Coordinates of C-alpha atoms in Angstrom, one line a residue:
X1 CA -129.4 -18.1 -69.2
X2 CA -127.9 -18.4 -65.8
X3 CA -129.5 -16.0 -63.3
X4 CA -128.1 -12.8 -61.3
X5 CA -126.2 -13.3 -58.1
X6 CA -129.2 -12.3 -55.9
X7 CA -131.2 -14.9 -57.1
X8 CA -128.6 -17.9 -57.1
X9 CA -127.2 -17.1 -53.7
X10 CA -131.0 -17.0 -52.7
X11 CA -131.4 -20.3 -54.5
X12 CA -128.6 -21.8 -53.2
X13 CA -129.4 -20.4 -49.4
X14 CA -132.7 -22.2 -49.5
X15 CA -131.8 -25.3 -51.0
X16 CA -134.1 -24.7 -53.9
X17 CA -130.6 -24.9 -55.9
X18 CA -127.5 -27.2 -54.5
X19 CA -124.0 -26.4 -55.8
X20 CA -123.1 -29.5 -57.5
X21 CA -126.1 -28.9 -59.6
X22 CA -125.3 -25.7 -60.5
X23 CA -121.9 -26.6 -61.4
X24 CA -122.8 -29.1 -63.4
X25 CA -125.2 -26.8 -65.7
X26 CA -122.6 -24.4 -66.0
X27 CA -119.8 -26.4 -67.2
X28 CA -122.3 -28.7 -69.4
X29 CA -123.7 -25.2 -70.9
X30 CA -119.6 -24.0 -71.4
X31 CA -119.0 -27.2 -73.1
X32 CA -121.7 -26.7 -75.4
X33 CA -121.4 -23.4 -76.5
X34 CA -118.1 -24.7 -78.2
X35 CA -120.0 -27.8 -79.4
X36 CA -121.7 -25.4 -81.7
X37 CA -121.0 -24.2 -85.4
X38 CA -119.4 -21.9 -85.6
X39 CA -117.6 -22.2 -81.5
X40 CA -118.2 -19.5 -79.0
X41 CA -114.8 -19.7 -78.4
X42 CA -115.1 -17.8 -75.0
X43 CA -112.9 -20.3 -72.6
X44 CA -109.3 -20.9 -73.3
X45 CA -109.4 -24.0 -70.1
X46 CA -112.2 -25.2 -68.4
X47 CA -112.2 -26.8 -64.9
X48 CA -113.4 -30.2 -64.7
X49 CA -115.9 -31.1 -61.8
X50 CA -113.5 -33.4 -59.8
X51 CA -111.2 -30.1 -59.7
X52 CA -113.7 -28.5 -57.7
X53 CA -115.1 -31.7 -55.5
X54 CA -113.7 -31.0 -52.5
X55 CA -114.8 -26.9 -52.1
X56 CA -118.6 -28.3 -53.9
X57 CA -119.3 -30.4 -51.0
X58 CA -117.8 -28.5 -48.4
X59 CA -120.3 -25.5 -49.7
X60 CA -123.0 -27.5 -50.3
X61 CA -122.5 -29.2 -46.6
X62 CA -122.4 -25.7 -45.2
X63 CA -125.8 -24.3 -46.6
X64 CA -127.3 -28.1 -45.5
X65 CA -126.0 -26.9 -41.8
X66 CA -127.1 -23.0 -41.9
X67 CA -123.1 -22.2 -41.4
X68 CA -122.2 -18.8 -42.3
X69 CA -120.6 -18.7 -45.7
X70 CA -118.4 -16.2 -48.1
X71 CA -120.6 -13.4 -50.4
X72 CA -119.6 -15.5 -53.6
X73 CA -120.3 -18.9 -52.0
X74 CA -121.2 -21.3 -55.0
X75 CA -121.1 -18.5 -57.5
X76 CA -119.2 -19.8 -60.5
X77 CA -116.7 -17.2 -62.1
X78 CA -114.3 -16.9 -65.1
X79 CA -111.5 -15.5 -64.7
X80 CA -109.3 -14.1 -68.0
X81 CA -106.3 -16.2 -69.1
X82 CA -103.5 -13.2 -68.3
X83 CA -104.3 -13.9 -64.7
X84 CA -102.5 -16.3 -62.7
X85 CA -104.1 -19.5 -61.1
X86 CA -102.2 -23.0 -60.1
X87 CA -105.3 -25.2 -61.0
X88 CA -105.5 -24.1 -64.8
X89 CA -102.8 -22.6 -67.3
X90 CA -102.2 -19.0 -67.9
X91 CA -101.0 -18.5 -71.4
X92 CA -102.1 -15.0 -72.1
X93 CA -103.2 -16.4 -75.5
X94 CA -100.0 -16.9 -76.8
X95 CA -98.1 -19.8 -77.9
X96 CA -95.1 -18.8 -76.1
X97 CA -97.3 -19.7 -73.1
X98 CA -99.0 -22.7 -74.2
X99 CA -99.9 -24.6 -71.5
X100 CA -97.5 -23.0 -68.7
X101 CA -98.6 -23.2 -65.4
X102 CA -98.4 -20.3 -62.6
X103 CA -96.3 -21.5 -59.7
X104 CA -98.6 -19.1 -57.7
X105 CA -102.4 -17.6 -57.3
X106 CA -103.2 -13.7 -58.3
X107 CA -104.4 -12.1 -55.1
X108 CA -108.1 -11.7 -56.8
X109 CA -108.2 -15.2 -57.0
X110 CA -106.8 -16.1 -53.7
X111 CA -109.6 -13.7 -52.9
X112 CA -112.6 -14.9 -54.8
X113 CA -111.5 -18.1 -53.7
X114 CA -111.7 -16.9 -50.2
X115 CA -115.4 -15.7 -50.7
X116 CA -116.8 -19.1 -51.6
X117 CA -116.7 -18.6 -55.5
X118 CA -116.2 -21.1 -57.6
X119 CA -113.3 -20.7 -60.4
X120 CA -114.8 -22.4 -63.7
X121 CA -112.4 -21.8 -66.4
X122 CA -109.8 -18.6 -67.9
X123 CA -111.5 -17.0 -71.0
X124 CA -110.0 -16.2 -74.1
X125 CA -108.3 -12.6 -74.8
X126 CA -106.1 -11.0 -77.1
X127 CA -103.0 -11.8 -76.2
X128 CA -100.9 -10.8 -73.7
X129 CA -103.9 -8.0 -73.6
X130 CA -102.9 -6.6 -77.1
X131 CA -105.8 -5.8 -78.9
X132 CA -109.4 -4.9 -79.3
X133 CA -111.4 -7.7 -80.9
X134 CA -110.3 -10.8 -79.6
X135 CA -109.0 -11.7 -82.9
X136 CA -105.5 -11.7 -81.5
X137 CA -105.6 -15.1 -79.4
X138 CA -102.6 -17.3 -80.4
X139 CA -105.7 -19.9 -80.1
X140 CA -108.6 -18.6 -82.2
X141 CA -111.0 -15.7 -82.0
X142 CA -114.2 -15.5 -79.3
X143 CA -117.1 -14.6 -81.2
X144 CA -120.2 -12.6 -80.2
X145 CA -122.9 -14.0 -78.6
X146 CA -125.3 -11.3 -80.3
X147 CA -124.3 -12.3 -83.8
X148 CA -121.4 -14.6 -84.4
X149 CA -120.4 -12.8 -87.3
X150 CA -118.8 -10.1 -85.2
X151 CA -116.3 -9.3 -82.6
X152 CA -116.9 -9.1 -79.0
X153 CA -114.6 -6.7 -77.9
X154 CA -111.4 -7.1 -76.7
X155 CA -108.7 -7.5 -74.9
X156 CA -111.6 -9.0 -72.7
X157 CA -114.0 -10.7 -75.3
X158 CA -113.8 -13.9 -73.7
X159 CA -114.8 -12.8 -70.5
X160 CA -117.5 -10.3 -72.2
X161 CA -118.7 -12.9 -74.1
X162 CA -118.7 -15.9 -70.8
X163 CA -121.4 -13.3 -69.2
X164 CA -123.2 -12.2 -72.3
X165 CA -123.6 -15.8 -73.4
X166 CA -124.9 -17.0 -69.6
X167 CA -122.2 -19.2 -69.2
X168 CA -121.2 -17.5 -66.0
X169 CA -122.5 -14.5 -63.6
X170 CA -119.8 -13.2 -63.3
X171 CA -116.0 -12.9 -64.9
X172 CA -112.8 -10.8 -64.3
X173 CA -110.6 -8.9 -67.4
X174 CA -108.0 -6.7 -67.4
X175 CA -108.3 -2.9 -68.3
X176 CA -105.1 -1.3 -69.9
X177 CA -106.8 0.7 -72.3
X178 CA -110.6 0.0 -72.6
X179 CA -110.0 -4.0 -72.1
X180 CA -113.2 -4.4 -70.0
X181 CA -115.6 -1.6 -70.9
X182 CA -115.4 -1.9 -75.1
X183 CA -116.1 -5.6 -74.3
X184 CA -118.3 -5.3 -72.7
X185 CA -120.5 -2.1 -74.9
X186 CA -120.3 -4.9 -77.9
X187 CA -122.0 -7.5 -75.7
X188 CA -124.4 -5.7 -73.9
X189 CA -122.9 -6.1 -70.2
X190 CA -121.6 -3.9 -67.8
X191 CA -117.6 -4.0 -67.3
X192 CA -116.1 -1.5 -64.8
X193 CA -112.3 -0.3 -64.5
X194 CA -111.5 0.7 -61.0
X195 CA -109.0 3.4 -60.1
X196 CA -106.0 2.3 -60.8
X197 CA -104.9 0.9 -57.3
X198 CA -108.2 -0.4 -55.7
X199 CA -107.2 -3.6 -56.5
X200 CA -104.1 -5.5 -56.3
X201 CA -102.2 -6.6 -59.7
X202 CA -100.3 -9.1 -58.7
X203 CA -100.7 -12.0 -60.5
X204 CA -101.9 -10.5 -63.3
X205 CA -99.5 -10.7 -66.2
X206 CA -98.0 -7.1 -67.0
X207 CA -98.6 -5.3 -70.4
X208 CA -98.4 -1.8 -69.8
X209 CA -97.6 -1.8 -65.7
X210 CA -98.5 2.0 -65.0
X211 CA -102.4 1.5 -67.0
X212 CA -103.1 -2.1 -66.1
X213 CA -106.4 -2.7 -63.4
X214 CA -108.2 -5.8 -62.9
X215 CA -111.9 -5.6 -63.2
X216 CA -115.0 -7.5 -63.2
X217 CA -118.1 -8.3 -66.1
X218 CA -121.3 -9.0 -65.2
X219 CA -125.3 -8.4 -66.3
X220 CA -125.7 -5.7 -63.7
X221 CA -124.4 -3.1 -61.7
X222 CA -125.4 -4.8 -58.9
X223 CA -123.3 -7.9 -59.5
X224 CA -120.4 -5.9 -60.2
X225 CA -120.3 -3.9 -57.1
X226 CA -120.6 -6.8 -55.2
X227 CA -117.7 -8.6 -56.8
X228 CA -116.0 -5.5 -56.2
X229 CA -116.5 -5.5 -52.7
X230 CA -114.7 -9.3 -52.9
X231 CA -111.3 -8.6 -55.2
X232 CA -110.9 -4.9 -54.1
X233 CA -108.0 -3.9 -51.0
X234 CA -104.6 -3.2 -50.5
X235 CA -102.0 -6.1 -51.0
X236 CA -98.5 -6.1 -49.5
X237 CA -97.3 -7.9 -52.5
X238 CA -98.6 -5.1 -54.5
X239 CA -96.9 -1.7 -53.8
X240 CA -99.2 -0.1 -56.3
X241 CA -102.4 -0.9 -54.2
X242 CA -104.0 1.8 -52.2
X243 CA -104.5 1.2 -48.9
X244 CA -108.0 2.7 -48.6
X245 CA -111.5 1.1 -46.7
X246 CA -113.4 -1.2 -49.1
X247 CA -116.9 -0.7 -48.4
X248 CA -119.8 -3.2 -49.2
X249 CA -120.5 -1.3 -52.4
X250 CA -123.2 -3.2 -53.1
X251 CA -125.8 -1.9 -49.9
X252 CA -125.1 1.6 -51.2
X253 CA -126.3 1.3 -54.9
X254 CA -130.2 3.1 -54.5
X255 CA -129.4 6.3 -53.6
X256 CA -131.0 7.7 -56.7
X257 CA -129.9 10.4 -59.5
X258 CA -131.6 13.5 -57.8
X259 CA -128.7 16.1 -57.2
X260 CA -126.3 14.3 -59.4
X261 CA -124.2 16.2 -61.7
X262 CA -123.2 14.5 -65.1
X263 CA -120.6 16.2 -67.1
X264 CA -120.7 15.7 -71.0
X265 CA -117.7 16.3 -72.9
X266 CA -118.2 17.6 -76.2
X267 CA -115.1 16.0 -77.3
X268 CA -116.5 12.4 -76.7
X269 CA -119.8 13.4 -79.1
X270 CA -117.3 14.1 -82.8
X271 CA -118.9 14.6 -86.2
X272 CA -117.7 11.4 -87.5
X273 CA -119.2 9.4 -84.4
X274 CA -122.1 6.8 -85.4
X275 CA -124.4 8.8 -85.5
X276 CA -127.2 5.8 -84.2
X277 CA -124.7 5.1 -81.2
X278 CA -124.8 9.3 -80.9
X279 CA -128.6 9.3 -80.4
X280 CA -128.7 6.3 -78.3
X281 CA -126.2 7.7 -75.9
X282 CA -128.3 11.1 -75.8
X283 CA -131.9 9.5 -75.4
X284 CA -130.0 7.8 -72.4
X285 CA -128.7 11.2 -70.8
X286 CA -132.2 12.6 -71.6
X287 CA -133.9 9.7 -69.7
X288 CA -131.2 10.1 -67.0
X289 CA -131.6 13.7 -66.9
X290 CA -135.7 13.3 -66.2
X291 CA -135.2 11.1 -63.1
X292 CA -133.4 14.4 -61.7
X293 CA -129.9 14.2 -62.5
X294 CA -128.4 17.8 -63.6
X295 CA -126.5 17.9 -67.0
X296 CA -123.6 19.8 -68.0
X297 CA -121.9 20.5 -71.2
X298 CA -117.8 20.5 -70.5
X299 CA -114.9 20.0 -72.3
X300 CA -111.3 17.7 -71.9
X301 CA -109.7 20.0 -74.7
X302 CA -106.8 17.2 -74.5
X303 CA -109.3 14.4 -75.5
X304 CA -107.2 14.6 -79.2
X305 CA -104.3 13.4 -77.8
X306 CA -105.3 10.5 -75.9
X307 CA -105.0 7.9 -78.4
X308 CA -101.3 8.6 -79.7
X309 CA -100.2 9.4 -76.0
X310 CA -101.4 6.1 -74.7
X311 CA -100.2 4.3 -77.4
X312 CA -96.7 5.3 -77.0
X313 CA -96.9 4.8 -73.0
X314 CA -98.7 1.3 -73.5
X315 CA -96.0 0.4 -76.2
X316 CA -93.1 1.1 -74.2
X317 CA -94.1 -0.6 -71.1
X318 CA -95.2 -3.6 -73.1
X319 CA -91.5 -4.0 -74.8
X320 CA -89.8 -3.7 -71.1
X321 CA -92.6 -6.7 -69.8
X322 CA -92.1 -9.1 -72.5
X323 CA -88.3 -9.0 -72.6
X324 CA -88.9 -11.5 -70.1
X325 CA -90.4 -14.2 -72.6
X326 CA -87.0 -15.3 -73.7
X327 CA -86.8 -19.0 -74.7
X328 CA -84.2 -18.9 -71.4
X329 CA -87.0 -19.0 -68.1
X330 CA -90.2 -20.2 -68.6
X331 CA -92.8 -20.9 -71.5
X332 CA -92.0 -22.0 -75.3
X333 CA -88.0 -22.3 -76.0
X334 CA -87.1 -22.9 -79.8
X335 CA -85.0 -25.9 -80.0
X336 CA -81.9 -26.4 -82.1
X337 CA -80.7 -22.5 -81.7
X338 CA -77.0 -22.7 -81.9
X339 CA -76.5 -19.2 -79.6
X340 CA -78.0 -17.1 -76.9
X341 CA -79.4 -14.9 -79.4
X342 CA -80.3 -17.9 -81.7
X343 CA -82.6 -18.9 -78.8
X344 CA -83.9 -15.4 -78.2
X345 CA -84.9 -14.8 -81.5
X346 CA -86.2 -17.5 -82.8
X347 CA -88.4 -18.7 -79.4
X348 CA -89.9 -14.9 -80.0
X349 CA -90.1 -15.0 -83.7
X350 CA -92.3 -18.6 -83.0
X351 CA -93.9 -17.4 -79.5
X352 CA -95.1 -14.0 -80.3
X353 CA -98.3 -13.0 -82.6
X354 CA -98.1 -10.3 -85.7
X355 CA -99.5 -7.6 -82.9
X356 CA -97.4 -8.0 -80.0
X357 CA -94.3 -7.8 -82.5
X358 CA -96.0 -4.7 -83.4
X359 CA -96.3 -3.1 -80.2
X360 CA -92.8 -4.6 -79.0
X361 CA -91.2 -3.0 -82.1
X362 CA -93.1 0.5 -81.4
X363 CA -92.4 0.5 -77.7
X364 CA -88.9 -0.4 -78.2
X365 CA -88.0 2.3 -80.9
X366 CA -90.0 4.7 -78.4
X367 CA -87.6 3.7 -75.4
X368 CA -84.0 3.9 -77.7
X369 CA -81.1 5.9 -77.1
X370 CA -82.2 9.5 -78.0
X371 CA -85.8 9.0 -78.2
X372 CA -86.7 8.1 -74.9
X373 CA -88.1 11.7 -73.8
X374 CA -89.3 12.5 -77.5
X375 CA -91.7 9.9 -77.4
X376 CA -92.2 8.0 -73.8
X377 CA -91.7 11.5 -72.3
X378 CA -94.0 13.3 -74.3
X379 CA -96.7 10.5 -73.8
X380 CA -96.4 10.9 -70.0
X381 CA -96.7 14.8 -70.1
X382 CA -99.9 14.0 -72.2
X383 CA -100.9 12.0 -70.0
X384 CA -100.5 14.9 -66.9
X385 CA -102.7 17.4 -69.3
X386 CA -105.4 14.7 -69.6
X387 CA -105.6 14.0 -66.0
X388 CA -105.6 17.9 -65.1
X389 CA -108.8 18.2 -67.3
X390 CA -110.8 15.6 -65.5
X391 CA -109.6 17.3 -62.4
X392 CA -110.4 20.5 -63.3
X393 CA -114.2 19.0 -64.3
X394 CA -114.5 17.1 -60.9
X395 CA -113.2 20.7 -59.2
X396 CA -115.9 22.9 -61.0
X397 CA -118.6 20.4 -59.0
X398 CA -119.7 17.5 -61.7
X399 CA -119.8 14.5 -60.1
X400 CA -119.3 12.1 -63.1
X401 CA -118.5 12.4 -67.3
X402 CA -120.7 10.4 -69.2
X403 CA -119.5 9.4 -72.7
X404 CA -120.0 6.8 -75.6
X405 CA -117.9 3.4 -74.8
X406 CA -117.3 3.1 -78.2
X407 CA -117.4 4.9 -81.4
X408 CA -119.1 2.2 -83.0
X409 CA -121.3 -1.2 -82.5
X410 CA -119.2 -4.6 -83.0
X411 CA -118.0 -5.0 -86.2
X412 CA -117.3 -7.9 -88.4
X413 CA -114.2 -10.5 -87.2
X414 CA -112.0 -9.8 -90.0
X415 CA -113.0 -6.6 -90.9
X416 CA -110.1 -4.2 -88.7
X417 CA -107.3 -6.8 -88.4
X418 CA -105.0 -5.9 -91.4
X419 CA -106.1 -1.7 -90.1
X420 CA -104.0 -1.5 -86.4
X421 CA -104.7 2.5 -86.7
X422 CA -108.6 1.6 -87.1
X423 CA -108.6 -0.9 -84.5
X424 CA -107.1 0.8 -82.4
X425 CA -109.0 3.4 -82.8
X426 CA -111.8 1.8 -81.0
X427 CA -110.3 2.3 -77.7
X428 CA -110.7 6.3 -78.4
X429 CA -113.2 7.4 -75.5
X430 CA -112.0 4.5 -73.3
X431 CA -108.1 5.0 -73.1
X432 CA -108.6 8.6 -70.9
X433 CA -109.2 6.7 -68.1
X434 CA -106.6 4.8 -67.7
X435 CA -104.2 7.7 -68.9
X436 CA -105.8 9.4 -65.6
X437 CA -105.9 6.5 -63.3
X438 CA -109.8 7.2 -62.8
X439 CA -112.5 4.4 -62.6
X440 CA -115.2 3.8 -65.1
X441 CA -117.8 1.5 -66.1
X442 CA -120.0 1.2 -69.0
X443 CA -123.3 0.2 -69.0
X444 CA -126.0 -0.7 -71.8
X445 CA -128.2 1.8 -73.0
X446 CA -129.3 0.5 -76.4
X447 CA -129.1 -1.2 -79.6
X448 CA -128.1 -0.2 -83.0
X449 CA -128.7 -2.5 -86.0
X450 CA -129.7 -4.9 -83.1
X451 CA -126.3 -4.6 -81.5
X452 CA -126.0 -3.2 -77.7
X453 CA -124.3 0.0 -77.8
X454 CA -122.7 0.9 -74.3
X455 CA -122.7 4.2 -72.3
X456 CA -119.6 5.4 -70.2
X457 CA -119.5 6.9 -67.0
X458 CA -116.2 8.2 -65.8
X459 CA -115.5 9.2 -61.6
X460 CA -112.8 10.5 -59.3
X461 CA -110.4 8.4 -58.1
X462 CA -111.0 5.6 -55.5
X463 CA -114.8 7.2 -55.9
X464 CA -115.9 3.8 -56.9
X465 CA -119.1 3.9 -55.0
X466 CA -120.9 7.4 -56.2
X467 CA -120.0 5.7 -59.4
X468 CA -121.6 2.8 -59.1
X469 CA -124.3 4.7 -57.8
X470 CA -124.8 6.6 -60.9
X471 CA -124.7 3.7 -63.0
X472 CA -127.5 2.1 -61.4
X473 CA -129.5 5.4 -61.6
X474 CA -128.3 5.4 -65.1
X475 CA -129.2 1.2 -65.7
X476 CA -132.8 1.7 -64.1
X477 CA -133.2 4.9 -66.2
X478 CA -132.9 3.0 -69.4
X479 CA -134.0 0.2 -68.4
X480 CA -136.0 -2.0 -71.2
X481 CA -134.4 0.8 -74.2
X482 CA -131.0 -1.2 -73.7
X483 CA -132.2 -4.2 -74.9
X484 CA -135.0 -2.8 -77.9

């Protein structure tokens, strides 16, 4: 199991640890959790070490010499296959992308590459980000590390898995709708969404563009803060990104839970919730609650409607993005179609997986001539009455919601693919925040049936660091009850 990224940058500063040697355990141990029966399946590409010869003994020559060097120096990340990088494909797990290389770097990259880090290989997700189970991938389903029988999550699962596994330290997913926090509940690591804006999209490969955020995986709240820090900032070729100070979030993490006011929604905490996952996620507010945070029962009344609102923004957005893949630009192109629509239909009749033809036929109908503002419409004026009730909890003085992840543990591969309604179902208490543009993480706070079970914590916009703050309260609360 590879360690934290304390302890391998403190390695690495006192030459305990050189880079090439860490390198070279990662990307032997990536190679043979796919040697194994049945695969991992966690990395779509994996970098080679001559790819990464040049930056190894450039990083390894400035810890020799005492030079000052990036926060992520040596650090080896993954990074998920939707986002863009020139020395490994981006095919979103789909066939229509097989093999297709970005003619330019996502601005996270650019930036972890710019802090030293070392980009090891693009993880396996549902694809195009459709999906909750990593069961979608036009290349095979990601397993979970805690029992290969089941799903890790999705659209995220490979990166979940990359960290849960100890391939990696660290890994960046996307969060449209739960992406990064289900993920990471089912394999027992912490995933944050930020607020939608604190860091740049570009370069990430659009599926629903008003919902979409980048964020990172890791073992600890610790590691994610500080790979916030890195990826997080405005971007000029990003007019979505907020232009607001990025602090270390990292040096600000031990403030404690005393005075903190956690919101529970009753809403989140349904009869026909696990009931195991129910009473892990209340021994965990309980244990939280002891160290001296205050708790308050509230309610989002509009909770009900997240899922079908979400699904008809998501939907609609994802048919306008993919008219793109055509069989005309870029990517797979059927041959031997006889006409421009011969070529456009067939190339996405090939290209495209049984679930993005779902969600491109939903989103498309939802869009039409005379629907538009019956369904798109509607789910956007959902969307409005969500976000007021998270304002109107913030307003009344909570300082963050806590909620299950997920509704259940990780079930079985196989069991919810031919059910879309019950998979997507798992993204029930996750979807809000996206809806309302808020940032949240989830964190483990125990096991069911021996399988993690994650805890949510929700926070104001671009209020990424009391977050993070509570979640290390929250982490140290639980501490050794999230992995019994």
């Amino acid at each position: 199991m590879i360690p934290g990224v304390r302890e391998l940058r403190e390695a690495l500063r006192s030459r305990r640890l050189r880079v090439d040697e860490l390198l070279g355990s990662v990307l032997q141990t990536i190679a043979g959790s796919d040697a194994k029966e049945p695969p991992l399946g966690a990395f779509l590409s994996v970098a080679g070490e001559e790819d990464l010869l040049t930056q190894v003994a450039d990083l390894d020559r400035a810890f020799e010499n005492g030079d000052e060097v990036g926060p992520l120096a040596g650090i080896p990340v993954a990074v998920k296959d939707n986002i863009c990088t020139t020395s490994l494909p981006t095919s979103c797990g789909s066939r229509i992308l097989e093999g297709y290389m970005a003619p330019y770097e996502a601005t996270v990259v650019r930036r972890l590459r710019a802090a030293g880090a070392l980009i090891v290989g693009k993880t396996n997700l549902d694809e195009f980000a459709m999906g909750s189970s990593t069961e979608n991938s036009g290349f095979g389903p990601t397993r979970n590390p805690v029992d290969p029988e089941r799903v890790p999550g999705g659209s995220s699962g490979g990166s979940a898995a990359a960290v849960a596994a100890g391939l990696v330290p660290l890994a960046l997913g996307s969060d449209t709708g739960g992406s990064v926090r289900q993920p990471a509940s089912f394999c027992g690591v912490v995933g944050l969404k930020p607020s939608y804006g604190r860091v740049s999209r570009y370069g990430l490969v659009a599926f629903a563009s008003s919902l979409d955020q980048i964020g990172p995986l890791a073992r600890n709240v610790e590691d994610i803060a500080m790979l916030l820090s890195v990826i997080a900032g405005v971007d000029r070729f990003d007019s979505t990104s907020v232009d607001l100070p990025v602090p270390a979030f990292q040096d600000s993490l031990d403030a404690g839970p005393e005075g903190l006011v956690v919101g529970v929604p009753s809403e989140y905490f349904p009869d026909d919730l696990d009931p195991r996952v129910a009473a892990a996620c209340r021994a965990a507010i309980e244990r939280f609650e002891r160290l001296g945070a205050e708790v308050r029962e509230i309610s989002l009344p509009h909770t009900r409607y997240a899922v079908p609102a979400y699904y008809l923004v998501a939907n609609a957005e994802a048919s306008s993005n993919l008219a793109r893949y055509d069989g005309v630009r870029y990517g797979l192109r059927s041959s031997g179609a006889e006409s421009t629509i011969a070529v456009y239909r067939e190339t996405r009749g090939a290209g495209f997986g049984r679930e993005v033809k779902r969600r491109i036929v939903l989103g498309t109908y939802g869009l039409s001539a005379g629907y538009y503002d019956a369904y798109y419409g509607t789910g956007q004026r959902v969307r409005r009455l969500i976000a007021e009730d998270f304002e109107r909890a913030f307003a009344e003085g909570v300082d963050v919601i806590f909620t299950p992840t997920a509704p259940t543990v990780a079930f079985r591969l196989g069991e919810r693919i031919d059910d879309p309604v019950l998979m997507y179902l798992s993204d029930v208490f996750t979807v809000t925040a996206n809806l309302a543009r808020l940032p949240a993480i989830s964190i483990p706070v125990g096991r069911v049936y021996g399988l993690p079970v994650g805890g949510q914590l929700l926070g104001r916009e671009f209020d990424e660091l009391k977050l993070l703050t509570a979640a290390r309260a929250l982490e140290q609360a639980v501490g050794e009850a999230a992995l019994e």
